[in-house]
Coordinates of C-alpha atoms in Angstrom, one line a residue:
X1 CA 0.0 0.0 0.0
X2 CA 2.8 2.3 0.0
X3 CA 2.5 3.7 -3.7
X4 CA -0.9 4.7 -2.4
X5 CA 0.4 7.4 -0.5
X6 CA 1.8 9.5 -2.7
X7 CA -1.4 9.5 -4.7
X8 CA -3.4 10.5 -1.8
X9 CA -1.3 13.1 -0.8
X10 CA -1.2 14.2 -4.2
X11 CA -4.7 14.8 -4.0
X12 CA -4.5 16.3 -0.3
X13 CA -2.5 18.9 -1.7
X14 CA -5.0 19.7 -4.5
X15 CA -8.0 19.6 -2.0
X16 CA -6.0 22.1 0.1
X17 CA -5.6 24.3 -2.7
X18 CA -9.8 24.2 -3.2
X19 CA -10.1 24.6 0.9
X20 CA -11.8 21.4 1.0
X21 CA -11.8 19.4 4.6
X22 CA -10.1 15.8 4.8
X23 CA -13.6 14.3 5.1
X24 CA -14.7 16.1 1.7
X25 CA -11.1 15.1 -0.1
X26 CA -12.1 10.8 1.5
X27 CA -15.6 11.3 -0.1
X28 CA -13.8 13.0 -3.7
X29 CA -11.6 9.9 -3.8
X30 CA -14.2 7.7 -3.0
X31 CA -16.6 9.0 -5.8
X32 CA -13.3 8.6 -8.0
X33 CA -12.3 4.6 -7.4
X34 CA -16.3 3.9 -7.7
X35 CA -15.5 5.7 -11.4
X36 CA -12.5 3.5 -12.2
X37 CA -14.6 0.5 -10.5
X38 CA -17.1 1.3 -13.4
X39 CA -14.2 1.6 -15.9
X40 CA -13.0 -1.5 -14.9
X41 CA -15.3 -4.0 -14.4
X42 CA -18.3 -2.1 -17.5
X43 CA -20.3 -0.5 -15.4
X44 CA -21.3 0.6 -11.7
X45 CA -20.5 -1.5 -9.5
X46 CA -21.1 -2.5 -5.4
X47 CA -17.6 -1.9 -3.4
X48 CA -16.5 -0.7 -0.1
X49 CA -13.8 1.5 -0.1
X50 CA -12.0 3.0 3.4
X51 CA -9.7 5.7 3.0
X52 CA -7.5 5.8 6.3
X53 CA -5.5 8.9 7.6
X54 CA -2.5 7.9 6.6
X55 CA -3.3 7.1 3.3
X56 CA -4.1 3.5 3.0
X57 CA -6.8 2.6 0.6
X58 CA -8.8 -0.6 0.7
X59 CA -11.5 -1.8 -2.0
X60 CA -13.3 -4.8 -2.1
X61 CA -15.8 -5.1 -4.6
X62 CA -19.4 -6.9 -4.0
X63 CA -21.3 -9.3 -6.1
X64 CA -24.3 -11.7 -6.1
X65 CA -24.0 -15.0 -6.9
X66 CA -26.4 -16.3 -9.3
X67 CA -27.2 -19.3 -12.1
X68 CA -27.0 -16.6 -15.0
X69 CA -25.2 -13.5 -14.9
X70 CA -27.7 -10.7 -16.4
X71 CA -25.0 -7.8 -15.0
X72 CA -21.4 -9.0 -14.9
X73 CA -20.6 -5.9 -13.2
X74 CA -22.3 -6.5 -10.4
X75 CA -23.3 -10.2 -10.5
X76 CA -21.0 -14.0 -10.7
X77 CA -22.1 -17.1 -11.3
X78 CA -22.5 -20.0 -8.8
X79 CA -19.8 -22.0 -10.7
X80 CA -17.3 -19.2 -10.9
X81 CA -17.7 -18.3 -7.1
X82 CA -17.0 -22.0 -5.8
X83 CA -13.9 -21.7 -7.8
X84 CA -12.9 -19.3 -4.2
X85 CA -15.1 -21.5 -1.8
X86 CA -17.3 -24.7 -2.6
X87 CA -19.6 -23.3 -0.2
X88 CA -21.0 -20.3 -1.6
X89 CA -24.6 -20.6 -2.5
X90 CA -27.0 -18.6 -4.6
X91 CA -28.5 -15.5 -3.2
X92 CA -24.9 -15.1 -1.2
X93 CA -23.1 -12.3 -1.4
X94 CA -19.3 -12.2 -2.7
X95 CA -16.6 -10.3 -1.6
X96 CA -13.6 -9.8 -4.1
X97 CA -10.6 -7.4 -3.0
X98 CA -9.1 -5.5 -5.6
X99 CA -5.8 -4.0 -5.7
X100 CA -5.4 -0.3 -6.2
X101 CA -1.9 -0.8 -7.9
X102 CA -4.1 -3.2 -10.5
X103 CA -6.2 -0.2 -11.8
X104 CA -4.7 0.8 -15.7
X105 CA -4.5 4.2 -17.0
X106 CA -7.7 4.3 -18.0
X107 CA -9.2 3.3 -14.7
X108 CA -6.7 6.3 -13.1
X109 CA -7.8 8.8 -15.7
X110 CA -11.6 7.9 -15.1
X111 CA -11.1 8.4 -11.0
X112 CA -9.0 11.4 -11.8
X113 CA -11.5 13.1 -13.8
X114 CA -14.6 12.6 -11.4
X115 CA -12.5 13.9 -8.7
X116 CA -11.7 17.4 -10.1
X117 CA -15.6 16.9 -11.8
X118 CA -16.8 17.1 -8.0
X119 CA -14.4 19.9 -7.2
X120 CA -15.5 22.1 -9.7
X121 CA -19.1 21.2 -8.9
X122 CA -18.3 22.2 -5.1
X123 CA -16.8 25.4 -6.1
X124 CA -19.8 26.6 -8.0
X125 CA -22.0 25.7 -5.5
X126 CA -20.0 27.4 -2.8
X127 CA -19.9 30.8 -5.0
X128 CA -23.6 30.6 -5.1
X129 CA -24.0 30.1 -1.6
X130 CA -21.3 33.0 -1.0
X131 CA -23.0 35.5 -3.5
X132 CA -26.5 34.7 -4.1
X133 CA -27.8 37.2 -1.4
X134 CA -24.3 39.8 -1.8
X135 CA -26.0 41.2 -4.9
X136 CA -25.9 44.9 -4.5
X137 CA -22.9 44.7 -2.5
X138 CA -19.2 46.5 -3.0
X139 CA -16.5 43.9 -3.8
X140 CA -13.1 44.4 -4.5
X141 CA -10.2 42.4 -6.4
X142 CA -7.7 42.7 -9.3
X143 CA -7.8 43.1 -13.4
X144 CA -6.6 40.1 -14.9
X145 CA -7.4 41.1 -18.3
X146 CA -9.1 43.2 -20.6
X147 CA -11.0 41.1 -23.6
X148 CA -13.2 43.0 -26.5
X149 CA -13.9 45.3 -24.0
X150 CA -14.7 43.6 -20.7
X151 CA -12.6 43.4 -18.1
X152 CA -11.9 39.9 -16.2
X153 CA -11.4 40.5 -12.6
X154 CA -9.8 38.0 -9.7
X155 CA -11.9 38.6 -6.5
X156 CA -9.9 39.1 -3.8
X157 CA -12.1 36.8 -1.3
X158 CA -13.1 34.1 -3.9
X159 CA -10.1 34.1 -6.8
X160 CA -12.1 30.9 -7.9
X161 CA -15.1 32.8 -9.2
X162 CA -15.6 34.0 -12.5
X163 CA -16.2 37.6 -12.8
X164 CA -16.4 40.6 -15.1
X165 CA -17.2 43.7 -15.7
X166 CA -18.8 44.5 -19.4
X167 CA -18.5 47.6 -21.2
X168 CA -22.0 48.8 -20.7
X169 CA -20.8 48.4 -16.8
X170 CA -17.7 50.7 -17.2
X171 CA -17.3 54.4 -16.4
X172 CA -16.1 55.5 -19.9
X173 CA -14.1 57.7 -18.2
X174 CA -11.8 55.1 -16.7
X175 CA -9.5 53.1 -18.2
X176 CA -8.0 49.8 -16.1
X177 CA -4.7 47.9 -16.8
X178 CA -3.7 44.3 -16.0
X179 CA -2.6 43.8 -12.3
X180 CA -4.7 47.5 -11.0
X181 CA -7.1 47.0 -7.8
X182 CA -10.6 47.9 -8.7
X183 CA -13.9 47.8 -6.9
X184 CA -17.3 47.9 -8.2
X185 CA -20.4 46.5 -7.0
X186 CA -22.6 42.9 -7.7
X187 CA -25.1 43.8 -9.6
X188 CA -26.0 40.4 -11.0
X189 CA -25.4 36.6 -10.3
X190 CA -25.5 34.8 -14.0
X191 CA -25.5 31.2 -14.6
X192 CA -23.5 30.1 -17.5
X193 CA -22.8 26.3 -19.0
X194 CA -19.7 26.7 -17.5
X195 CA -21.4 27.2 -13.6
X196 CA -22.0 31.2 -11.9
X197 CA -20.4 34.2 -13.5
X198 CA -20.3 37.4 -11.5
X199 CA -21.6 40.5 -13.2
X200 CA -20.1 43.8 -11.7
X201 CA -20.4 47.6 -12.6
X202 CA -19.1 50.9 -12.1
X203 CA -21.6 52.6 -13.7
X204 CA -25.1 51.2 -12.0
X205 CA -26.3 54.4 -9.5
X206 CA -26.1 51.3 -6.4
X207 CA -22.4 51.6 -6.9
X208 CA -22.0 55.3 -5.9
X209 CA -24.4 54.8 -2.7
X210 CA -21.8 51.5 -1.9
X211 CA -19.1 54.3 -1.9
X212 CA -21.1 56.4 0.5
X213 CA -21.8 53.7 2.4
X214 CA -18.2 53.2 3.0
X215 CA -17.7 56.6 3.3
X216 CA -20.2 57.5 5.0
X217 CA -20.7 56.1 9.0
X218 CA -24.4 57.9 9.3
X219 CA -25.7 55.4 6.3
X220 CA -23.8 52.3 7.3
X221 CA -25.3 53.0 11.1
X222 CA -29.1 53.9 9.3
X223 CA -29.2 57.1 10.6
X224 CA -28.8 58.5 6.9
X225 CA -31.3 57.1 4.1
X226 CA -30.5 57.8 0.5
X227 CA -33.6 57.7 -0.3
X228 CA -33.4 58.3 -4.2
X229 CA -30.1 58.2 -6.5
X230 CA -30.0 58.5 -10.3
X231 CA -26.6 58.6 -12.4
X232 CA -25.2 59.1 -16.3
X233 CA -22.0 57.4 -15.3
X234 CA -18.8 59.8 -16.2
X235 CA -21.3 62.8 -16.2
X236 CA -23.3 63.3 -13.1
X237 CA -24.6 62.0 -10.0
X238 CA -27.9 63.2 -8.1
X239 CA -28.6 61.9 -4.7
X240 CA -31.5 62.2 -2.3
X241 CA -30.6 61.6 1.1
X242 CA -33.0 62.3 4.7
X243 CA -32.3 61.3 7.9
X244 CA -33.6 60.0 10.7
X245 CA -32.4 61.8 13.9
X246 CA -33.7 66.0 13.7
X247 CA -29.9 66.5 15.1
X248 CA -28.1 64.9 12.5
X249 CA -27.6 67.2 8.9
X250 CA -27.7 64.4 6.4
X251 CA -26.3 66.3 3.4
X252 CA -23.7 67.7 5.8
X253 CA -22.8 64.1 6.6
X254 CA -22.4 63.1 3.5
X255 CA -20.2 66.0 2.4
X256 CA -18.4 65.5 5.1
X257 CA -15.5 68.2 7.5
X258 CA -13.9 70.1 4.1
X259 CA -16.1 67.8 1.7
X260 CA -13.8 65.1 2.9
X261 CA -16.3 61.8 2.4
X262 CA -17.6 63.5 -1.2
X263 CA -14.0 63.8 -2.2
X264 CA -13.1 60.5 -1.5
X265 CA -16.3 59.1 -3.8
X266 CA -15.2 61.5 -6.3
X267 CA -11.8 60.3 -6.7
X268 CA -13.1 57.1 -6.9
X269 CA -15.7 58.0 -10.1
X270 CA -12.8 59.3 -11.7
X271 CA -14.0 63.4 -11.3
X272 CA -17.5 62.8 -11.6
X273 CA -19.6 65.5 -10.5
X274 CA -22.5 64.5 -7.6
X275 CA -25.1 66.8 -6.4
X276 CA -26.2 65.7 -3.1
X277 CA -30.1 67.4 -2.0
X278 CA -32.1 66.7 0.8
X279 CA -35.2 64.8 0.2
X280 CA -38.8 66.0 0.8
X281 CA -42.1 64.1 0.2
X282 CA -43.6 67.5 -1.2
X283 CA -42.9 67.1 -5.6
X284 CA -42.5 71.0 -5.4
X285 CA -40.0 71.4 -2.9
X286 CA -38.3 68.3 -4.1
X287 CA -37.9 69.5 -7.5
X288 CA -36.6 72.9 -6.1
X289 CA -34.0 70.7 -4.3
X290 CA -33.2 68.5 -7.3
X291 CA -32.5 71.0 -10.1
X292 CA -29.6 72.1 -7.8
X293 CA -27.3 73.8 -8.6
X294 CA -29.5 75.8 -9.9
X295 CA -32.0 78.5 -8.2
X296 CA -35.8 77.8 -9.3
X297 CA -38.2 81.1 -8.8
X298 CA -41.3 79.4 -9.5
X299 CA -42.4 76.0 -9.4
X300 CA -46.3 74.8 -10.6
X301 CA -47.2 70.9 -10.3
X302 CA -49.6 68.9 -11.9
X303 CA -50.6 66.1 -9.6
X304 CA -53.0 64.1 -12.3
X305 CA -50.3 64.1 -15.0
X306 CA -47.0 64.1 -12.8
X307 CA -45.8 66.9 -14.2
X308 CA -43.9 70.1 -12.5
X309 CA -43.1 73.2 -14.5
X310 CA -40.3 75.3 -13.1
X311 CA -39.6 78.5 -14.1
X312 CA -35.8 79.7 -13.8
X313 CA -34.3 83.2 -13.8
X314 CA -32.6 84.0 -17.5
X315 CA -29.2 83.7 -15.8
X316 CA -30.2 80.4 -14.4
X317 CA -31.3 78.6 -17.5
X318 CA -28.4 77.0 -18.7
X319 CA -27.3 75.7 -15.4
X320 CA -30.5 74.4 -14.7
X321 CA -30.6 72.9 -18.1
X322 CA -27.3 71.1 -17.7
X323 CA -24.5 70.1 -20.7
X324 CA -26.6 68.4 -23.5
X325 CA -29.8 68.9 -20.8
X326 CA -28.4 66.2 -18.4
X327 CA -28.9 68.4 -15.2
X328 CA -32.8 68.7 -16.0
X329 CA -33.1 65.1 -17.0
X330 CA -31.5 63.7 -13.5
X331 CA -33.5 66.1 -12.0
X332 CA -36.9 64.3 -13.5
X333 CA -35.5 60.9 -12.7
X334 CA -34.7 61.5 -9.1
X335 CA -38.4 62.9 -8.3
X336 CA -40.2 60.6 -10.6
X337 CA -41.9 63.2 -12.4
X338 CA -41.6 65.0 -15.3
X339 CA -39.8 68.4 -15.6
X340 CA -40.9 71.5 -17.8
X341 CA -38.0 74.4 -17.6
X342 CA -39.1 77.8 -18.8
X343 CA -37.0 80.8 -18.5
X344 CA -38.9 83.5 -16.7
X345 CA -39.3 85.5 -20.0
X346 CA -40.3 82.3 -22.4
X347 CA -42.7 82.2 -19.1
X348 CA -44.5 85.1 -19.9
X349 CA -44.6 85.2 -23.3
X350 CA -46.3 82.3 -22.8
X351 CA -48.7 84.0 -20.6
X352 CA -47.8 82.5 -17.5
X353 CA -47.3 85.8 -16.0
X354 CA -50.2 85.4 -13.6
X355 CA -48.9 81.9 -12.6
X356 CA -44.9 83.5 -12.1
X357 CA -46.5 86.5 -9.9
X358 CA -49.6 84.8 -8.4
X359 CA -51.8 85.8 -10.0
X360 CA -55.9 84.7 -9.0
X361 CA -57.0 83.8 -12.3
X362 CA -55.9 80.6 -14.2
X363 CA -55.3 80.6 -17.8
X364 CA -55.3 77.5 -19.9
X365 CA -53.4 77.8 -23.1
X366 CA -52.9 75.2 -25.9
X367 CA -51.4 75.6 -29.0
X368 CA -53.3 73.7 -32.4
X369 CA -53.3 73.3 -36.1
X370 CA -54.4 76.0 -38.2
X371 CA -56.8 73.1 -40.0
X372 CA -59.3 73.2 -37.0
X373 CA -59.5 77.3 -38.1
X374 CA -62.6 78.4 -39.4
X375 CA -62.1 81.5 -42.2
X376 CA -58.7 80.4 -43.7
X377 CA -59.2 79.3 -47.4
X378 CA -57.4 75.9 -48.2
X379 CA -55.2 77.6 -50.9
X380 CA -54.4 80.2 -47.9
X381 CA -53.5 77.3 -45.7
X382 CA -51.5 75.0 -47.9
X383 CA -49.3 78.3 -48.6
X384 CA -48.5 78.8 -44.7
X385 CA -48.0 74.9 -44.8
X386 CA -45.6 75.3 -46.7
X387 CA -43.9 77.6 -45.7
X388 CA -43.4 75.9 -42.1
X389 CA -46.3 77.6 -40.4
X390 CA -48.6 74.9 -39.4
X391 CA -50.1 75.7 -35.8
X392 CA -51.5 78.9 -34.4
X393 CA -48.5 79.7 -32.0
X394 CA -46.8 80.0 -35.4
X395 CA -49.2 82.1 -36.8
X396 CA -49.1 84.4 -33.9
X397 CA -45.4 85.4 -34.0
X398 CA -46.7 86.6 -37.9
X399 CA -47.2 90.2 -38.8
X400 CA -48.3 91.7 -42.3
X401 CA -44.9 92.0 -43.9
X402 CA -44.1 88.4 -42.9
X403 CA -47.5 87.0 -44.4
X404 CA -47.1 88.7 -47.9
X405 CA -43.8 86.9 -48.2
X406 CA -45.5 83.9 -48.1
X407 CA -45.6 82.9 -51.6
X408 CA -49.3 82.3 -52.8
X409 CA -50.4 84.8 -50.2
X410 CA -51.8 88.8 -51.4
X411 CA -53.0 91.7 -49.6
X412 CA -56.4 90.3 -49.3
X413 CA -55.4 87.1 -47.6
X414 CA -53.0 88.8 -45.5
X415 CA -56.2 91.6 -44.0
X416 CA -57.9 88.2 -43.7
X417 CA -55.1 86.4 -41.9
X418 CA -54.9 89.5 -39.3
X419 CA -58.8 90.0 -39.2
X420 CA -58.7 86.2 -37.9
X421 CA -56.0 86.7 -35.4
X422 CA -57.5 90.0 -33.8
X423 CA -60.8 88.4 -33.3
X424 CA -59.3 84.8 -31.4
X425 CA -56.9 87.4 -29.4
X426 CA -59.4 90.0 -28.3
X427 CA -59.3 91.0 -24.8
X428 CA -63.2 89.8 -23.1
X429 CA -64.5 93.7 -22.2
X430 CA -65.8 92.4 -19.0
X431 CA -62.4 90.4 -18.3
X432 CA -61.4 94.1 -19.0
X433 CA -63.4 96.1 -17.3
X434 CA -62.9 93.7 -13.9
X435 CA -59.1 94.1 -14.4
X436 CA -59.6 97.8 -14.6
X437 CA -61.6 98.1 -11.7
X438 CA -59.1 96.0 -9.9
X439 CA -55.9 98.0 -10.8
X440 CA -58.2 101.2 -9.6
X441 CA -59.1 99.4 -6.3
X442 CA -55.2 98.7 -5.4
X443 CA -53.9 102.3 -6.5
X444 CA -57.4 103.5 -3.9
X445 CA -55.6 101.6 -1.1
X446 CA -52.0 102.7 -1.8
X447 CA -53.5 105.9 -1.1
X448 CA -55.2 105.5 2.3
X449 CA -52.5 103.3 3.0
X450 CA -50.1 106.3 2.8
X451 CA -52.4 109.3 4.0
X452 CA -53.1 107.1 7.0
X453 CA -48.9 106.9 7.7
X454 CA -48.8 110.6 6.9
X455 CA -51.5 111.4 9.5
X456 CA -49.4 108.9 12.0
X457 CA -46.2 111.0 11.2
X458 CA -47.7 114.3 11.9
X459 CA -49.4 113.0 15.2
X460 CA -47.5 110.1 16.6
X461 CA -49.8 110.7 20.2
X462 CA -53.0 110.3 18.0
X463 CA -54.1 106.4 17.4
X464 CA -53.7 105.5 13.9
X465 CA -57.0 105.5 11.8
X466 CA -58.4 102.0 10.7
X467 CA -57.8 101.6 7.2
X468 CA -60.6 102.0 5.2
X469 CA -60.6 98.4 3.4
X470 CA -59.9 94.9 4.2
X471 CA -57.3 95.4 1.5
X472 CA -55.8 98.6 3.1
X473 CA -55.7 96.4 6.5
X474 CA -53.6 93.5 4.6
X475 CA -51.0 95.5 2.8
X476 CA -50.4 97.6 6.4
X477 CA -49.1 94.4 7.9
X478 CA -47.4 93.1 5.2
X479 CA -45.4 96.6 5.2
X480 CA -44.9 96.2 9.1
X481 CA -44.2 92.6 8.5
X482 CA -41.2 93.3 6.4
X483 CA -42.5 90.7 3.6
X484 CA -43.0 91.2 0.0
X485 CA -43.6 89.5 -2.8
X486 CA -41.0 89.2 -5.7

């Protein structure tokens, strides 16, 4: 039995490598002598095999005795048995010992095989076990190569699993060599004919809030919730973060003493820029919060359609708007709504004035095809058509001189063209009248309003007079107040 202990240790030493226990690396070679048992005697067979500590191996190979063999591999007939000991009868049971020094090559190369078979088996099912639930998790490891643009990585905790990181996972502003560390996060656990592959990436949003995690102690301990985060990986970064203790600031947190923690996830993104905003469950406010940088002077929400139109200061436009819109787009991902930006003076051409300045009245304004006009004559029509006037917003932004341009169109359809547009954009008298009477009734109480603080300034021992309207009474204390409106 000594030439069986090199062979055991040989495979000790390979079972080590897989961190497989001595009682796992008996049961491998087990499961590979009942393969070179098959090999051997033409299929499975009946044995007992004992595998000792010190590397002795004993087989002995069972077999019924019977009048007609029907399985040779696992059956002998009566004759052949009493060749061994007259007294063996049928129904009995037969015990041959086999030498492990008598297995051939093929017999070897059969155990061999179904040994590092049930290896590979073991180590797929431990990565399984180890990642199935880790998905979302940071990991870290090593680039062992870079093919058609995927990088292979060696996990630094499990160098056995297979895992990558495909190009629509990468920061295109990165680039990794062979042998650089690099961490990214699990973002999928993929079974392939070949057993689990691990997908990572560097460019799912769940990889920055990792980072912050790690950065962070306030969202490791759940004091800090992000509680939305949205990403164009190289570009920008939007989180929404809240907290749960009134003490604790939880954009502060996460900006850290000298935007220490933020830093330290930006060098990691490679310069990527990230707007951190405190969450609120109010769409208005939040969007306020989530066009950051940017300063929003108005903001109007739609809660039927999900839709909140912010209106921006001309200065602010472009920041609000972002590089190639980006800022506006994160913005309307991060509060799950959609985003209309107006600049204050697109606003009001718009008429929105009395929505920018609060205003009482609502106006509801829609723009149409100039088909659903009455009064334009189809010759008329197919001429603005063509010439790239095919709504009524378009038609408005028309004078004369820009109508008789129009080829196909002469003075007469031209008078007709602004006849039509006087009479849709006609001020309502009454509407008039009532915003007449309404400017009059302000400039009334701007004057009581300031003869009453003349009369108080010439007799300060008097009491002041009441104001002489309900509206006189409400701009007083807004004056005392300090307030105004922009």
């Amino acid at each position: 039995m000594s030439d069986q202990i090199p062979i055991v240790e040989a495979f000790r030493m390979m079972a080590a490598n897989k961190s497989l226990t001595e009682l796992e690396l008996h049961d491998l070679i087990r499961e590979g002598i009942h393969a070179a048992l098959a090999r051997r005697f033409g299929g499975p067979v009946e044995a007992e095999i004992d595998v000792t500590d010190g590397g002795d191996i004993s087989i002995v190979v069972l077999k019924e005795v019977v009048e007609e063999v029907e399985d040779a591999a696992r059956e002998v007939t009566l004759e052949q048995a009493r060749w061994d000991d007259p007294d063996f009868q049928v129904g009995d049971l037969m015990e041959i010992p086999v030498d492990f020094r008598d297995f051939g090559r093929s017999a070897v190369m059969a155990a061999k095989q179904r040994i590092i078979q049930r290896i590979r088996e073991g180590e797929r099912d431990r990565i399984r076990m180890e990642f199935n639930d880790r998905v979302g998790d940071l990991v870290s490891g090593e680039v062992q190569a870079s093919e058609r643009g995927k990088l292979v990585v060696m996990l630094n905790r499990s160098r056995e699993a297979e895992a990558i990181i495909p190009w629509r996972e990468q920061n295109p502003r990165e680039r990794f060599r062979q042998g650089e560390p690099i961490r990214a996060v699990l973002k999928l656990l993929e079974e392939t004919p070949r057993g689990p592959r691990l997908i990572l990436s560097r460019a799912d949003p769940q990889f920055v809030a990792s980072l912050f995690a790690l950065e962070v102690p306030e969202i490791y301990q759940n004091i800090v919730d992000i509680k939305e985060i949205v990403r164009e990986a190289g570009g920008r970064t939007k989180v929404a973060v809240a907290s749960r203790d009134e003490s604790v600031d939880p954009v502060g947190a996460c900006v850290g003493l000298k935007g220490s923690r933020v830093q330290a996830v930006v060098s990691e993104l490679s310069g990527e820029r990230i707007d951190i905003v405190p969450w609120h469950p109010d769409p208005e406010i939040f969007a306020r919060r989530a066009l950051a940088p940017a300063r929003v002077a108005k903001v109007i929400s739609d809660q039927e359609r999900h839709v909140i139109t912010a209106i921006v200061d001309e200065d602010q436009l472009s920041l609000a708007i972002g590089r190639n819109g980006q800022n506006v787009r994160l913005a309307s991902q991060l509060i799950g709504w959609q985003i209309d930006l107006y600049s204050s003076r697109d606003w009001m051409e718009r008429g929105g004035e009395a929505g920018l300045f609060g205003g009482d009245e609502e106006y509801e304004m829609s723009d149409f095809p100039l088909s659903e006009l009455e009064g334009i004559a189809p010759a008329t029509l197919a001429a603005l058509e063509a010439a790239g006037v095919g709504s009524f917003y378009g038609l408005l932004d028309m004078d004369r001189s820009d109508f008789l341009q129009v080829p196909g169109i002469g003075p007469d359809e031209a008078d007709t063209l602004e006849a039509l547009i006087d009479e849709l954009t006609v001020v309502d008298e009454a509407q008039a009248e009532g915003a007449a009477g309404k400017a009059a009734a302000e400039a009334s109480t701007e004057t009581e309003v300031a003869e009453a603080e003349v009369a108080e300034a010439e007799a300060p021992e008097l009491v002041a007079p009441e104001p002489a309207s309900a509206d006189a009474a409400d701009a007083m204390s807004t004056a005392a107040s300090g307030e105004g409106t922009a």
